[in-house]
Amino acid sequence: MSRPTKKTQRSTLEPLEKCPTGIAGLDEVTLGGLPRGRPTLVCGAAGCGKTLLAMEFIVRGIREFGENGVFMSFEESEDDLVKNVASLGFDLKALQRHSKLVLDHVHIERREIEETGEYDLEGLFVRLGAAIDKVGAKRVAIDTLEALFAGLPNEAILRSELRRLFRWLRERGVTAIITGEKGEQTLTRYGLEEYISDCVIFLDHRIANQIATRRLRVVKYRGSAHGTNEYPTMIDTSGLSVLPISSLGLDYPVGTKRISTGVDWLDGMLSGKGYMEGSSILVSGTAGTGKTTLAAAFLDGVCRRGGRSLFFSFEESPAQIIRNMHSIGIDIQRHCDKGMLKIHSSRSSLYGLEQHLVMLHQLVKGFKPKAVVIDPVTNLAPVGSSDEIKAMLTRMIDYLKNEGVTTVFTSLTEGGEALDRTEIAISSLMDTWLMAEMVLRNERRQRRLSVLKSRGMSHSNEMQPFVLSERGIEISDV
């Protein structure tokens, strides 16, 4: 028996060809996109983003990959679709005028089906085939299965027609997304579709502690490895985005370059050079000890040296932060005016933990800062348990380190707590840990700062008294 040639061996080992979606994070989760020339089922409850994902797949395919598309809707009219995605910057009318997109609204009258007792997809195949030929479409979206099969009482006929639909799409060689509503105990209402599609994506929109959270999961993907976790997702003016948390890990690059803390005497406590660049720093202490001020001084120093910075606040508005820092001689308004500093303020209860993570991911990706401040992380406590917050912050730290961003986290500790304990037990995740405290001396309160740890460098073991004055953060004259 002759051995297979190298050419034959290569052909049998060729990976599944994939069709990139262009949706932020989804291509990373699916390791390249959806199966090219095959159907993908996107299912979930009402309002989870199925139609948006399908529309983004079509529009981004046209814009970014030069692949024309057809969007066939059984629920929303053409005008409704155009208006609904206009806020995302998707001009569907323009794509239609340039013969790149076909929008087709199909109205199915259930009463006619019940009267005749007959139902097949021949008419749909003709109509869809004409739309594909009209623009030379490579991508198709069908929204949704429930409306298409609402008049079929017989499960056997339903299964047969679904198989015909998926087989017809494969024969046409188009990459298709078909949406379906979530069932009671199954992924879809009929509990059949997931068995006859090559890729199944499940979208979830859940409420916990009165806070909404969106997530995405790839249930199956024939012929390809893929991320199997639940991934945080967000819908904003840019569309749908997915945070592929599984891609983050302990493989980020490290160096020995240092970055100033923005306070000369604090640099001196860290072997005279400041923090390690790209590291994570925790500043913890009770209220009023100067945590936010130390963090703002760091960003001020980064901006003065020409680096962009991002201030992520859970407590104060941008105007309040600017005013408070100005009172002690730290002018961060000028950095905002020059576009070197961006302050993002939001209450922790506005989003779920995953949503905050996605928001940070987007801000860092768009602004590309050299330094970030998260102030304070303890404000996330009402949103999730200690373990959930720690898991989210671990993902956040891994992402920022992979991006080479130096990050300062502030953490509020309650009075009477042990100095080496943080509210949400995140000190082990940090490279450098500063403890700010208020002590009583001669009937006066006095601020002190100590370095509890700083990995990879020598550091002071003293408690340094300091004051906040109009000239900034100064060593106290004791």
Coordinates of C-alpha atoms in Angstrom, one line a residue:
M1 CA 0.0 0.0 0.0
S2 CA 1.4 3.4 -1.0
R3 CA 1.9 6.1 1.6
P4 CA -0.1 9.3 1.3
T5 CA 1.9 12.1 -0.2
K6 CA 2.8 15.3 1.7
K7 CA 0.4 17.2 -0.4
T8 CA -2.4 14.8 0.6
Q9 CA -1.4 15.0 4.3
R10 CA -1.6 18.7 4.2
S11 CA -5.0 18.8 2.6
T12 CA -6.5 16.5 5.2
L13 CA -5.1 18.6 8.0
E14 CA -6.3 22.0 6.7
P15 CA -8.1 23.9 9.5
L16 CA -11.7 25.0 9.2
E17 CA -11.9 28.2 7.1
K18 CA -13.4 31.0 9.2
C19 CA -15.3 34.2 8.4
P20 CA -14.2 37.2 10.7
T21 CA -17.2 39.0 12.2
G22 CA -15.4 42.3 12.8
I23 CA -17.2 42.5 16.2
A24 CA -14.8 43.5 19.0
G25 CA -13.7 40.4 21.0
L26 CA -16.0 37.9 19.2
D27 CA -13.3 36.9 16.7
E28 CA -10.9 36.3 19.5
V29 CA -13.4 34.1 21.4
T30 CA -14.1 32.1 18.3
L31 CA -10.4 32.0 17.3
G32 CA -10.9 33.7 14.0
G33 CA -14.6 34.1 13.4
L34 CA -17.6 32.0 12.4
P35 CA -17.4 28.9 10.1
R36 CA -17.2 30.2 6.5
G37 CA -19.9 28.9 4.2
R38 CA -21.9 27.4 7.1
P39 CA -24.8 28.5 9.3
T40 CA -24.4 29.8 12.8
L41 CA -27.3 29.9 15.3
V42 CA -27.5 32.9 17.7
C43 CA -30.0 32.4 20.4
G44 CA -31.2 34.1 23.6
A45 CA -34.1 35.9 25.3
A46 CA -35.7 39.1 24.1
G47 CA -33.4 42.1 24.3
C48 CA -30.1 40.3 24.6
G49 CA -28.7 41.6 21.3
K50 CA -29.4 38.9 18.8
T51 CA -30.6 41.2 16.0
L52 CA -27.7 43.6 16.7
L53 CA -25.1 40.9 16.4
A54 CA -26.6 39.6 13.2
M55 CA -26.7 43.2 11.7
E56 CA -23.2 44.0 12.8
F57 CA -22.0 40.8 11.1
I58 CA -23.5 41.9 7.9
V59 CA -22.5 45.6 8.0
R60 CA -18.9 45.0 9.2
G61 CA -18.5 42.3 6.6
I62 CA -19.3 44.9 3.9
R63 CA -17.3 47.7 5.4
E64 CA -14.2 45.8 6.7
F65 CA -13.9 42.7 4.5
G66 CA -15.6 43.7 1.2
E67 CA -18.3 40.9 1.6
N68 CA -21.8 42.0 0.5
G69 CA -24.7 40.8 2.6
V70 CA -28.4 40.1 2.8
F71 CA -30.5 40.7 6.0
M72 CA -33.9 39.0 5.9
S73 CA -36.2 40.0 8.8
F74 CA -39.5 38.4 9.7
E75 CA -40.3 40.8 12.5
E76 CA -39.0 44.3 11.9
S77 CA -39.7 46.4 8.8
E78 CA -37.0 47.8 6.6
D79 CA -37.6 51.3 8.0
D80 CA -37.4 50.1 11.6
L81 CA -34.1 48.3 10.9
V82 CA -32.6 51.5 9.3
K83 CA -33.7 53.7 12.3
N84 CA -32.6 51.2 15.0
V85 CA -29.0 51.0 13.9
A86 CA -28.5 54.6 12.7
S87 CA -27.2 55.5 16.2
L88 CA -24.3 53.1 15.7
G89 CA -23.2 54.9 12.6
F90 CA -24.6 52.2 10.3
D91 CA -26.1 53.9 7.2
L92 CA -28.1 51.0 5.7
K93 CA -29.7 53.2 3.0
A94 CA -26.2 54.1 1.7
L95 CA -25.2 50.5 1.5
Q96 CA -28.3 49.6 -0.4
R97 CA -27.8 52.5 -2.9
H98 CA -24.3 51.1 -3.6
S99 CA -25.7 47.6 -4.2
K100 CA -23.8 46.1 -1.2
L101 CA -26.8 45.3 1.0
V102 CA -30.3 43.9 0.6
L103 CA -32.8 44.4 3.4
D104 CA -35.8 42.2 3.0
H105 CA -38.8 42.2 5.3
V106 CA -41.0 39.0 4.9
H107 CA -44.4 39.1 6.4
I108 CA -45.9 35.6 7.2
E109 CA -49.6 35.3 7.8
R110 CA -50.2 32.5 10.2
R111 CA -54.0 32.4 9.4
E112 CA -53.3 31.4 5.8
I113 CA -51.0 28.6 6.9
E114 CA -53.6 27.3 9.3
E115 CA -56.3 27.3 6.6
T116 CA -54.4 25.5 4.0
G117 CA -52.4 23.2 6.3
E118 CA -49.4 23.5 3.9
Y119 CA -46.1 25.1 4.6
D120 CA -42.7 24.8 2.9
L121 CA -39.7 27.0 2.2
E122 CA -39.7 26.9 -1.6
G123 CA -40.8 30.5 -1.9
L124 CA -38.3 31.6 0.7
F125 CA -35.5 29.9 -1.1
V126 CA -36.4 31.7 -4.4
R127 CA -36.7 35.0 -2.6
L128 CA -33.5 34.7 -0.6
G129 CA -31.6 33.3 -3.7
A130 CA -32.6 36.3 -5.7
A131 CA -31.4 38.7 -3.0
I132 CA -28.1 36.9 -2.8
D133 CA -27.6 37.1 -6.6
K134 CA -28.6 40.7 -6.7
V135 CA -25.5 41.9 -4.7
G136 CA -23.3 38.8 -4.9
A137 CA -23.7 38.3 -1.2
K138 CA -21.3 36.3 0.9
R139 CA -23.1 36.8 4.2
V140 CA -26.7 36.2 5.1
A141 CA -28.7 37.0 8.3
I142 CA -32.2 35.5 9.0
D143 CA -34.0 37.1 12.0
T144 CA -35.8 35.1 13.5
L145 CA -36.7 31.4 13.3
E146 CA -39.7 31.7 15.6
A147 CA -41.5 34.0 13.1
L148 CA -40.5 31.8 10.2
F149 CA -41.9 28.6 11.8
A150 CA -44.7 30.0 13.9
G151 CA -47.4 28.3 11.8
L152 CA -45.9 24.8 11.9
P153 CA -47.7 22.5 14.4
N154 CA -46.0 19.3 13.4
E155 CA -42.5 18.8 14.9
A156 CA -41.5 16.3 12.2
I157 CA -42.2 18.9 9.5
L158 CA -40.4 21.5 11.5
R159 CA -37.3 19.4 11.8
S160 CA -37.4 18.6 8.1
E161 CA -37.8 22.2 7.0
L162 CA -35.0 23.4 9.3
R163 CA -32.6 20.8 7.8
R164 CA -33.6 21.9 4.4
L165 CA -32.9 25.6 5.3
F166 CA -29.5 24.9 6.7
R167 CA -28.6 22.5 3.8
W168 CA -29.7 25.1 1.3
L169 CA -27.5 27.8 2.9
R170 CA -24.5 25.5 2.8
E171 CA -25.1 24.7 -0.9
R172 CA -25.2 28.4 -1.7
G173 CA -21.8 28.8 0.1
V174 CA -22.9 31.7 2.2
T175 CA -21.9 32.3 5.8
A176 CA -25.1 32.7 7.7
I177 CA -26.4 33.9 11.1
I178 CA -29.8 32.7 12.1
T179 CA -31.4 34.0 15.3
G180 CA -33.7 32.2 17.6
E181 CA -35.6 32.9 20.8
K182 CA -34.6 31.1 24.1
G183 CA -36.9 28.3 25.2
E184 CA -38.1 27.3 28.6
Q185 CA -35.7 24.4 29.2
T186 CA -33.7 24.5 26.0
L187 CA -31.5 27.0 24.1
T188 CA -34.2 27.7 21.6
R189 CA -38.0 27.6 21.8
Y190 CA -38.2 24.4 19.8
G191 CA -35.2 22.7 21.2
L192 CA -34.2 21.4 17.8
E193 CA -32.1 24.0 16.0
E194 CA -28.9 23.6 18.0
Y195 CA -28.6 20.0 16.8
I196 CA -28.4 20.9 13.1
S197 CA -26.2 24.0 13.1
D198 CA -22.4 24.0 13.0
C199 CA -21.9 26.9 15.5
V200 CA -24.2 28.0 18.4
I201 CA -23.8 31.2 20.3
F202 CA -25.9 31.9 23.3
L203 CA -26.6 35.5 24.5
D204 CA -27.8 36.2 28.0
H205 CA -29.2 39.3 29.7
R206 CA -29.6 38.7 33.4
I207 CA -30.5 40.8 36.4
A208 CA -28.7 40.4 39.7
N209 CA -29.1 42.8 42.7
Q210 CA -31.1 45.0 40.3
I211 CA -28.2 45.4 38.0
A212 CA -28.3 44.1 34.4
T213 CA -25.4 42.1 33.0
R214 CA -24.9 40.9 29.4
R215 CA -22.9 37.7 28.6
L216 CA -22.0 35.6 25.6
R217 CA -21.1 31.9 25.4
V218 CA -20.1 29.7 22.5
V219 CA -22.1 26.6 23.2
K220 CA -20.6 24.6 20.4
Y221 CA -18.4 25.0 17.3
R222 CA -18.0 22.0 15.1
G223 CA -14.5 21.5 13.7
S224 CA -12.8 24.2 15.8
A225 CA -11.5 25.0 19.2
H226 CA -13.1 28.0 20.9
G227 CA -13.4 29.8 24.1
T228 CA -15.9 28.0 26.4
N229 CA -16.4 30.6 29.2
E230 CA -19.1 33.1 29.7
Y231 CA -17.8 36.4 28.4
P232 CA -19.0 39.9 29.5
T233 CA -20.6 41.9 26.6
M234 CA -21.7 45.4 26.3
I235 CA -23.9 47.3 23.8
D236 CA -23.1 51.0 23.3
T237 CA -22.7 53.5 20.5
S238 CA -20.0 51.4 18.9
G239 CA -22.2 48.3 18.8
L240 CA -21.7 45.0 20.5
S241 CA -18.4 44.2 22.1
V242 CA -17.1 41.1 23.9
L243 CA -14.4 40.9 26.4
P244 CA -12.4 37.6 25.8
I245 CA -11.2 37.2 29.4
S246 CA -9.8 33.7 28.7
S247 CA -7.0 35.2 26.5
L248 CA -5.6 37.1 29.5
G249 CA -3.0 35.4 31.7
L250 CA 0.4 35.4 33.3
D251 CA 2.4 35.8 30.1
Y252 CA 2.7 39.6 29.9
P253 CA 6.2 41.2 29.3
V254 CA 8.1 42.7 32.2
G255 CA 11.1 45.0 32.4
T256 CA 13.1 47.0 34.9
K257 CA 12.2 50.5 33.7
R258 CA 10.8 52.8 36.5
I259 CA 8.2 55.5 36.5
S260 CA 8.0 58.3 39.0
T261 CA 5.3 58.4 41.7
G262 CA 4.9 62.1 41.1
V263 CA 6.1 62.8 44.6
D264 CA 9.9 63.2 45.1
W265 CA 10.1 61.9 48.6
L266 CA 7.9 58.9 47.8
D267 CA 10.2 58.1 44.9
G268 CA 13.0 58.1 47.6
M269 CA 11.1 55.5 49.6
L270 CA 11.1 53.3 46.5
S271 CA 14.9 53.2 46.1
G272 CA 14.8 56.7 44.6
K273 CA 13.2 55.7 41.3
G274 CA 9.4 55.2 41.8
Y275 CA 7.1 52.3 40.7
M276 CA 8.0 49.6 38.3
E277 CA 6.6 50.5 34.9
G278 CA 3.6 48.3 34.0
S279 CA 3.0 47.2 37.6
S280 CA -0.1 47.3 39.8
I281 CA 0.0 49.5 42.9
L282 CA -2.4 49.6 45.8
V283 CA -2.9 52.6 48.0
S284 CA -5.1 51.7 51.0
G285 CA -6.1 53.5 54.1
T286 CA -9.0 55.1 56.0
A287 CA -11.0 58.0 54.8
G288 CA -9.1 61.3 54.5
T289 CA -5.6 59.9 54.5
G290 CA -4.7 61.1 51.0
K291 CA -5.2 58.1 48.8
T292 CA -6.9 59.9 45.9
T293 CA -4.3 62.7 46.2
L294 CA -1.4 60.3 45.9
A295 CA -3.0 58.7 42.9
A296 CA -3.7 62.1 41.2
A297 CA -0.1 63.2 41.9
F298 CA 1.1 60.1 40.0
L299 CA -1.1 60.9 37.0
D300 CA 0.0 64.5 37.1
G301 CA 3.6 63.5 36.9
V302 CA 2.9 61.1 34.0
C303 CA 1.1 63.8 32.0
R304 CA 3.8 66.4 32.6
R305 CA 6.3 63.9 31.1
G306 CA 4.1 63.5 28.0
G307 CA 2.2 60.3 28.8
R308 CA -1.6 59.9 28.5
S309 CA -3.5 59.0 31.7
L310 CA -6.9 57.7 32.6
F311 CA -8.7 58.4 35.9
F312 CA -11.5 55.9 36.6
S313 CA -13.6 57.3 39.5
F314 CA -16.4 55.6 41.4
E315 CA -17.0 58.4 43.9
E316 CA -16.4 61.9 42.5
S317 CA -17.3 63.8 39.4
P318 CA -14.6 65.1 37.1
A319 CA -15.2 68.7 38.1
Q320 CA -15.0 67.7 41.8
I321 CA -11.7 65.9 41.3
I322 CA -10.2 68.8 39.4
R323 CA -11.3 71.3 42.1
N324 CA -10.1 69.2 45.0
M325 CA -6.7 68.6 43.4
H326 CA -6.3 72.3 42.5
S327 CA -6.7 73.2 46.2
I328 CA -3.4 71.4 47.0
G329 CA -1.5 72.7 44.0
I330 CA -2.1 69.8 41.5
D331 CA -3.5 71.3 38.3
I332 CA -5.0 68.4 36.3
Q333 CA -7.3 70.7 34.4
R334 CA -4.5 71.6 32.0
H335 CA -3.9 68.0 31.2
C336 CA -7.6 67.5 30.4
D337 CA -7.6 70.6 28.2
K338 CA -4.6 69.2 26.3
G339 CA -6.2 65.8 25.9
M340 CA -3.5 64.1 28.0
L341 CA -5.9 63.1 30.8
K342 CA -9.3 61.6 30.6
I343 CA -11.5 61.3 33.7
H344 CA -14.3 58.8 33.6
S345 CA -16.8 58.9 36.5
S346 CA -19.7 56.6 37.2
R347 CA -21.4 55.1 40.2
S348 CA -20.4 51.5 40.8
S349 CA -24.1 50.5 40.9
L350 CA -24.6 51.8 37.4
Y351 CA -23.3 48.5 35.9
G352 CA -22.5 45.0 36.9
L353 CA -18.9 43.9 37.5
E354 CA -18.4 42.6 34.0
Q355 CA -19.8 45.8 32.5
H356 CA -17.3 47.8 34.4
L357 CA -14.6 45.5 33.1
V358 CA -15.8 45.9 29.6
M359 CA -16.0 49.7 30.0
L360 CA -12.4 49.9 31.2
H361 CA -11.3 47.6 28.4
Q362 CA -12.9 50.0 25.8
L363 CA -11.5 53.2 27.4
V364 CA -8.0 51.8 27.6
K365 CA -8.2 50.4 24.0
G366 CA -9.5 53.7 22.6
F367 CA -7.4 56.2 24.7
K368 CA -4.2 54.1 25.0
P369 CA -3.0 55.6 28.4
K370 CA 0.4 55.0 29.9
A371 CA -1.1 55.1 33.4
V372 CA -4.5 54.4 35.0
V373 CA -6.0 55.1 38.4
I374 CA -9.0 53.1 39.7
D375 CA -10.5 55.1 42.7
P376 CA -11.6 53.3 44.9
V377 CA -12.1 49.6 44.2
T378 CA -13.9 49.1 47.5
N379 CA -16.9 50.9 46.0
L380 CA -17.6 47.8 44.0
A381 CA -18.6 45.9 47.1
P382 CA -22.4 46.5 46.7
V383 CA -22.2 45.1 43.2
G384 CA -20.8 41.7 43.9
S385 CA -19.3 39.4 46.6
S386 CA -15.7 39.6 47.6
D387 CA -14.7 36.6 45.5
E388 CA -16.5 38.1 42.4
I389 CA -14.8 41.4 42.8
K390 CA -11.4 39.8 43.3
A391 CA -12.0 37.7 40.1
M392 CA -13.0 40.8 38.1
L393 CA -10.0 42.8 39.4
T394 CA -7.7 39.9 38.5
R395 CA -8.9 40.1 34.9
M396 CA -8.5 43.8 35.0
I397 CA -4.9 43.6 36.3
D398 CA -4.0 41.0 33.7
Y399 CA -5.4 43.1 30.9
L400 CA -3.6 46.3 32.0
K401 CA -0.3 44.5 32.5
N402 CA -0.7 42.9 29.0
E403 CA -1.1 46.5 27.7
G404 CA 2.0 47.7 29.6
V405 CA -0.1 50.2 31.7
T406 CA 1.0 51.2 35.2
T407 CA -2.1 51.2 37.4
V408 CA -2.8 52.6 40.8
F409 CA -5.8 51.2 42.8
T410 CA -7.1 52.9 45.9
S411 CA -8.8 51.0 48.6
L412 CA -10.8 52.2 51.6
T413 CA -10.2 50.4 54.9
E414 CA -12.5 50.9 57.9
G415 CA -11.2 52.4 61.2
G416 CA -9.9 49.7 63.6
E417 CA -8.9 47.2 60.9
A418 CA -5.5 45.6 60.9
L419 CA -3.1 47.7 58.7
D420 CA -2.2 44.8 56.6
R421 CA -5.8 43.9 55.6
T422 CA -7.8 45.3 52.7
E423 CA -11.6 45.4 52.4
I424 CA -11.7 43.0 49.5
A425 CA -8.5 41.1 50.0
I426 CA -6.7 42.1 46.8
S427 CA -3.3 43.0 48.3
S428 CA -1.8 39.7 47.0
L429 CA -2.5 40.8 43.4
M430 CA -0.5 44.0 43.8
D431 CA 3.2 44.5 43.0
T432 CA 3.5 47.6 45.4
W433 CA 1.4 48.3 48.4
L434 CA 1.3 51.6 50.1
M435 CA -0.6 52.1 53.4
A436 CA -1.8 55.6 54.3
E437 CA -3.0 56.1 57.8
M438 CA -4.1 58.8 60.3
V439 CA -2.4 58.7 63.7
L440 CA -3.1 60.9 66.8
R441 CA 0.0 62.8 68.1
N442 CA -0.3 65.6 70.8
E443 CA -4.1 65.8 70.2
R444 CA -3.5 66.3 66.5
R445 CA -4.2 64.0 63.6
Q446 CA -1.1 63.3 61.5
R447 CA -1.0 61.5 58.1
R448 CA 1.7 58.8 57.6
L449 CA 2.7 56.6 54.7
S450 CA 4.5 53.3 54.6
V451 CA 5.5 50.8 52.0
L452 CA 4.2 47.4 53.0
K453 CA 5.7 45.7 50.0
S454 CA 7.2 46.4 46.6
R455 CA 8.2 43.5 44.5
G456 CA 11.5 43.6 42.6
M457 CA 13.1 46.6 44.4
S458 CA 14.5 47.7 47.7
H459 CA 12.2 50.0 49.6
S460 CA 12.0 52.0 52.9
N461 CA 10.6 50.3 56.0
E462 CA 9.9 53.6 57.7
M463 CA 6.6 55.4 58.3
Q464 CA 6.9 58.8 56.6
P465 CA 4.7 61.6 58.0
F466 CA 3.3 63.9 55.3
V467 CA 0.9 66.9 54.9
L468 CA -1.3 68.1 52.2
S469 CA -0.8 71.8 51.6
E470 CA -1.2 74.4 48.9
R471 CA 2.2 73.4 47.6
G472 CA 1.2 69.7 47.2
I473 CA 2.2 66.6 49.1
E474 CA 5.1 67.5 51.4
I475 CA 7.1 65.7 54.2
S476 CA 5.7 66.7 57.6
D477 CA 8.1 68.7 59.9
V478 CA 7.9 66.5 63.0

